[in-house]
mmCIF file with all atom_site columns, C-alpha atoms in Angstrom:
data_model
loop_
_atom_site.group_PDB
_atom_site.id
_atom_site.type_symbol
_atom_site.label_atom_id
_atom_site.label_alt_id
_atom_site.label_comp_id
_atom_site.label_asym_id
_atom_site.label_entity_id
_atom_site.label_seq_id
_atom_site.pdbx_PDB_ins_code
_atom_site.Cartn_x
_atom_site.Cartn_y
_atom_site.Cartn_z
_atom_site.occupancy
_atom_site.B_iso_or_equiv
_atom_site.pdbx_formal_charge
_atom_site.auth_seq_id
_atom_site.auth_comp_id
_atom_site.auth_asym_id
_atom_site.auth_atom_id
_atom_site.pdbx_PDB_model_num
ATOM 1  C CA . LYS G 1 1  ? -0.610  -2.393  -16.386 1.00 92.00 ? 1367 LYS G CA 1
ATOM 2  C CA . ALA G 1 2  ? 1.676   -5.380  -15.342 1.00 91.00 ? 1368 ALA G CA 1
ATOM 3  C CA . PHE G 1 3  ? 1.844   -6.294  -19.261 1.00 93.00 ? 1369 PHE G CA 1
ATOM 4  C CA . LEU G 1 4  ? 2.467   -2.803  -19.976 1.00 95.00 ? 1370 LEU G CA 1
ATOM 5  C CA . THR G 1 5  ? 5.292   -2.393  -18.019 1.00 94.00 ? 1371 THR G CA 1
ATOM 6  C CA . TYR G 1 6  ? 6.607   -6.123  -18.849 1.00 92.00 ? 1372 TYR G CA 1
ATOM 7  C CA . HIS G 1 7  ? 7.044   -4.496  -22.218 1.00 93.00 ? 1373 HIS G CA 1
ATOM 8  C CA . GLN G 1 8  ? 8.311   -1.419  -21.363 1.00 95.00 ? 1374 GLN G CA 1
ATOM 9  C CA . ILE G 1 9  ? 5.573   0.396   -22.370 1.00 96.00 ? 1375 ILE G CA 1
ATOM 10 C CA . GLU G 1 10 ? 4.669   3.328   -20.903 1.00 96.00 ? 1376 GLU G CA 1
ATOM 11 C CA . PHE G 1 11 ? 0.835   4.182   -20.031 1.00 96.00 ? 1377 PHE G CA 1
ATOM 12 C CA . PRO G 1 12 ? -0.640  7.197   -18.136 1.00 95.00 ? 1378 PRO G CA 1
ATOM 13 C CA . LYS G 1 13 ? -2.380  7.304   -14.737 1.00 92.00 ? 1379 LYS G CA 1
ATOM 14 C CA . THR G 1 14 ? -5.683  5.782   -15.733 1.00 91.00 ? 1380 THR G CA 1
ATOM 15 C CA . HIS G 1 15 ? -7.984  2.986   -14.788 1.00 89.00 ? 1381 HIS G CA 1
ATOM 16 C CA . ASN G 1 16 ? -9.600  2.997   -18.192 1.00 92.00 ? 1382 ASN G CA 1
ATOM 17 C CA . ILE G 1 17 ? -9.287  -0.302  -19.810 1.00 93.00 ? 1383 ILE G CA 1
ATOM 18 C CA . GLY G 1 18 ? -9.626  0.068   -23.390 1.00 93.00 ? 1384 GLY G CA 1
ATOM 19 C CA . GLU G 1 19 ? -7.227  3.024   -23.000 1.00 95.00 ? 1385 GLU G CA 1
ATOM 20 C CA . LEU G 1 20 ? -4.439  0.378   -21.505 1.00 95.00 ? 1386 LEU G CA 1
ATOM 21 C CA . LEU G 1 21 ? -5.555  -2.312  -24.269 1.00 95.00 ? 1387 LEU G CA 1
ATOM 22 C CA . HIS G 1 22 ? -4.918  0.239   -26.888 1.00 96.00 ? 1388 HIS G CA 1
ATOM 23 C CA . LEU G 1 23 ? -1.407  0.598   -25.706 1.00 97.00 ? 1389 LEU G CA 1
ATOM 24 C CA . ALA G 1 24 ? -0.859  -3.192  -25.159 1.00 96.00 ? 1390 ALA G CA 1
ATOM 25 C CA . ALA G 1 25 ? -1.757  -3.673  -28.570 1.00 95.00 ? 1391 ALA G CA 1
ATOM 26 C CA . LYS G 1 26 ? 1.760   -2.243  -29.574 1.00 95.00 ? 1392 LYS G CA 1
ATOM 27 C CA . ALA G 1 27 ? 2.974   -5.228  -28.154 1.00 94.00 ? 1393 ALA G CA 1
ATOM 28 C CA . ASP G 1 28 ? 0.539   -7.856  -28.449 1.00 95.00 ? 1394 ASP G CA 1
ATOM 29 C CA . ALA G 1 29 ? -2.524  -6.926  -31.417 1.00 94.00 ? 1395 ALA G CA 1
ATOM 30 C CA . GLY G 1 30 ? -3.981  -10.236 -30.587 1.00 95.00 ? 1396 GLY G CA 1
ATOM 31 C CA . LEU G 1 31 ? -4.490  -9.401  -26.576 1.00 95.00 ? 1397 LEU G CA 1
ATOM 32 C CA . ALA G 1 32 ? -6.197  -5.989  -27.166 1.00 92.00 ? 1398 ALA G CA 1
ATOM 33 C CA . GLU G 1 33 ? -8.404  -8.296  -29.343 1.00 94.00 ? 1399 GLU G CA 1
ATOM 34 C CA . GLU G 1 34 ? -8.992  -10.998 -26.938 1.00 96.00 ? 1400 GLU G CA 1
ATOM 35 C CA . LEU G 1 35 ? -9.872  -8.793  -24.290 1.00 96.00 ? 1401 LEU G CA 1
ATOM 36 C CA . LYS G 1 36 ? -11.966 -5.779  -25.756 1.00 94.00 ? 1402 LYS G CA 1
ATOM 37 C CA . SER G 1 37 ? -14.883 -7.037  -23.684 1.00 95.00 ? 1403 SER G CA 1
ATOM 38 C CA . ALA G 1 38 ? -12.974 -6.692  -20.706 1.00 95.00 ? 1404 ALA G CA 1
ATOM 39 C CA . ALA G 1 39 ? -13.497 -2.938  -20.861 1.00 92.00 ? 1405 ALA G CA 1
ATOM 40 C CA . VAL G 1 40 ? -16.532 -3.396  -18.874 1.00 91.00 ? 1406 VAL G CA 1
ATOM 41 C CA . LEU G 1 41 ? -14.429 -3.519  -15.611 1.00 93.00 ? 1407 LEU G CA 1
ATOM 42 C CA . THR G 1 42 ? -13.163 0.067   -15.896 1.00 91.00 ? 1408 THR G CA 1
ATOM 43 C CA . PRO G 1 43 ? -15.723 1.119   -13.652 1.00 86.00 ? 1409 PRO G CA 1
ATOM 44 C CA . TYR G 1 44 ? -14.893 -1.154  -10.892 1.00 83.00 ? 1410 TYR G CA 1
ATOM 45 C CA . GLY G 1 45 ? -11.645 0.261   -11.008 1.00 79.00 ? 1411 GLY G CA 1
ATOM 46 C CA . VAL G 1 46 ? -12.833 3.869   -9.977  1.00 73.00 ? 1412 VAL G CA 1
ATOM 47 C CA . GLU G 1 47 ? -16.312 3.861   -8.497  1.00 68.00 ? 1413 GLU G CA 1
ATOM 48 C CA . MET G 1 48 ? -15.821 0.449   -6.544  1.00 65.00 ? 1414 MET G CA 1
ATOM 49 C CA . ARG G 1 49 ? -12.850 2.145   -4.644  1.00 64.00 ? 1415 ARG G CA 1
ATOM 50 C CA . TYR G 1 50 ? -13.984 5.479   -3.810  1.00 64.00 ? 1416 TYR G CA 1
ATOM 51 C CA . PRO G 1 51 ? -16.315 6.008   -1.145  1.00 65.00 ? 1417 PRO G CA 1
ATOM 52 C CA . GLY G 1 52 ? -19.574 8.243   -1.740  1.00 66.00 ? 1418 GLY G CA 1
ATOM 53 C CA . ASP G 1 53 ? -21.826 7.027   -4.797  1.00 65.00 ? 1419 ASP G CA 1
ATOM 54 C CA . MET G 1 54 ? -20.673 3.471   -5.018  1.00 69.00 ? 1420 MET G CA 1
ATOM 55 C CA . LEU G 1 55 ? -21.753 1.494   -7.760  1.00 71.00 ? 1421 LEU G CA 1
ATOM 56 C CA . THR G 1 56 ? -23.663 -1.468  -6.592  1.00 79.00 ? 1422 THR G CA 1
ATOM 57 C CA . PRO G 1 57 ? -23.664 -4.330  -8.979  1.00 84.00 ? 1423 PRO G CA 1
ATOM 58 C CA . THR G 1 58 ? -26.283 -7.295  -8.646  1.00 90.00 ? 1424 THR G CA 1
ATOM 59 C CA . GLU G 1 59 ? -24.971 -10.750 -8.182  1.00 94.00 ? 1425 GLU G CA 1
ATOM 60 C CA . SER G 1 60 ? -25.017 -11.680 -11.975 1.00 96.00 ? 1426 SER G CA 1
ATOM 61 C CA . GLU G 1 61 ? -23.124 -8.841  -12.662 1.00 92.00 ? 1427 GLU G CA 1
ATOM 62 C CA . ALA G 1 62 ? -20.187 -9.017  -9.986  1.00 90.00 ? 1428 ALA G CA 1
ATOM 63 C CA . GLU G 1 63 ? -20.193 -12.889 -11.508 1.00 96.00 ? 1429 GLU G CA 1
ATOM 64 C CA . ALA G 1 64 ? -19.623 -11.753 -14.941 1.00 95.00 ? 1430 ALA G CA 1
ATOM 65 C CA . ALA G 1 65 ? -17.451 -9.031  -13.743 1.00 93.00 ? 1431 ALA G CA 1
ATOM 66 C CA . LEU G 1 66 ? -15.167 -11.980 -11.859 1.00 95.00 ? 1432 LEU G CA 1
ATOM 67 C CA . ALA G 1 67 ? -15.257 -14.100 -15.063 1.00 97.00 ? 1433 ALA G CA 1
ATOM 68 C CA . GLN G 1 68 ? -13.895 -10.927 -17.028 1.00 96.00 ? 1434 GLN G CA 1
ATOM 69 C CA . ALA G 1 69 ? -11.272 -10.381 -14.607 1.00 95.00 ? 1435 ALA G CA 1
ATOM 70 C CA . GLN G 1 70 ? -10.476 -13.969 -14.627 1.00 97.00 ? 1436 GLN G CA 1
ATOM 71 C CA . LYS G 1 71 ? -9.746  -13.723 -18.431 1.00 96.00 ? 1437 LYS G CA 1
ATOM 72 C CA . VAL G 1 72 ? -7.706  -10.923 -18.115 1.00 95.00 ? 1438 VAL G CA 1
ATOM 73 C CA . VAL G 1 73 ? -5.441  -12.616 -15.813 1.00 95.00 ? 1439 VAL G CA 1
ATOM 74 C CA . ASN G 1 74 ? -5.427  -16.074 -17.753 1.00 95.00 ? 1440 ASN G CA 1
ATOM 75 C CA . ALA G 1 75 ? -4.543  -14.061 -21.229 1.00 95.00 ? 1441 ALA G CA 1
ATOM 76 C CA . ILE G 1 76 ? -1.887  -11.831 -19.492 1.00 94.00 ? 1442 ILE G CA 1
ATOM 77 C CA . THR G 1 77 ? -0.394  -14.759 -17.601 1.00 93.00 ? 1443 THR G CA 1
ATOM 78 C CA . ARG G 1 78 ? -0.142  -17.182 -20.564 1.00 92.00 ? 1444 ARG G CA 1
ATOM 79 C CA . ARG G 1 79 ? 1.594   -14.295 -22.816 1.00 90.00 ? 1445 ARG G CA 1
ATOM 80 C CA . VAL G 1 80 ? 4.152   -13.464 -19.788 1.00 88.00 ? 1446 VAL G CA 1
ATOM 81 C CA . VAL G 1 81 ? 5.255   -17.112 -18.743 1.00 85.00 ? 1447 VAL G CA 1
ATOM 82 C CA . LYS G 1 82 ? 5.314   -17.920 -22.651 1.00 75.00 ? 1448 LYS G CA 1
ATOM 83 C CA . ASP G 1 83 ? 7.658   -14.897 -23.051 1.00 68.00 ? 1449 ASP G CA 1
ATOM 84 C CA . ALA G 1 84 ? 9.758   -15.634 -20.179 1.00 67.00 ? 1450 ALA G CA 1
ATOM 85 C CA . SER G 1 85 ? 10.391  -19.535 -21.354 1.00 63.00 ? 1451 SER G CA 1
#
């Protein structure tokens, strides 16, 4: 969402990473391609933040999700910092 805001691309209220990547492709198609595997993070943006039927990942699932999240942070940071230079 920070990337979309940085590029002044409007987006709906959503936690759907696939949908957000589709919008991000308007500014950088390579980013959407690079991060398409990050769509697996979508449930963590919804189920994990609200009480009730919580998603309980295994340790390996949590580690994989963390690695995906770091990949997203790195890809966005590289692009925003590059653009700001």
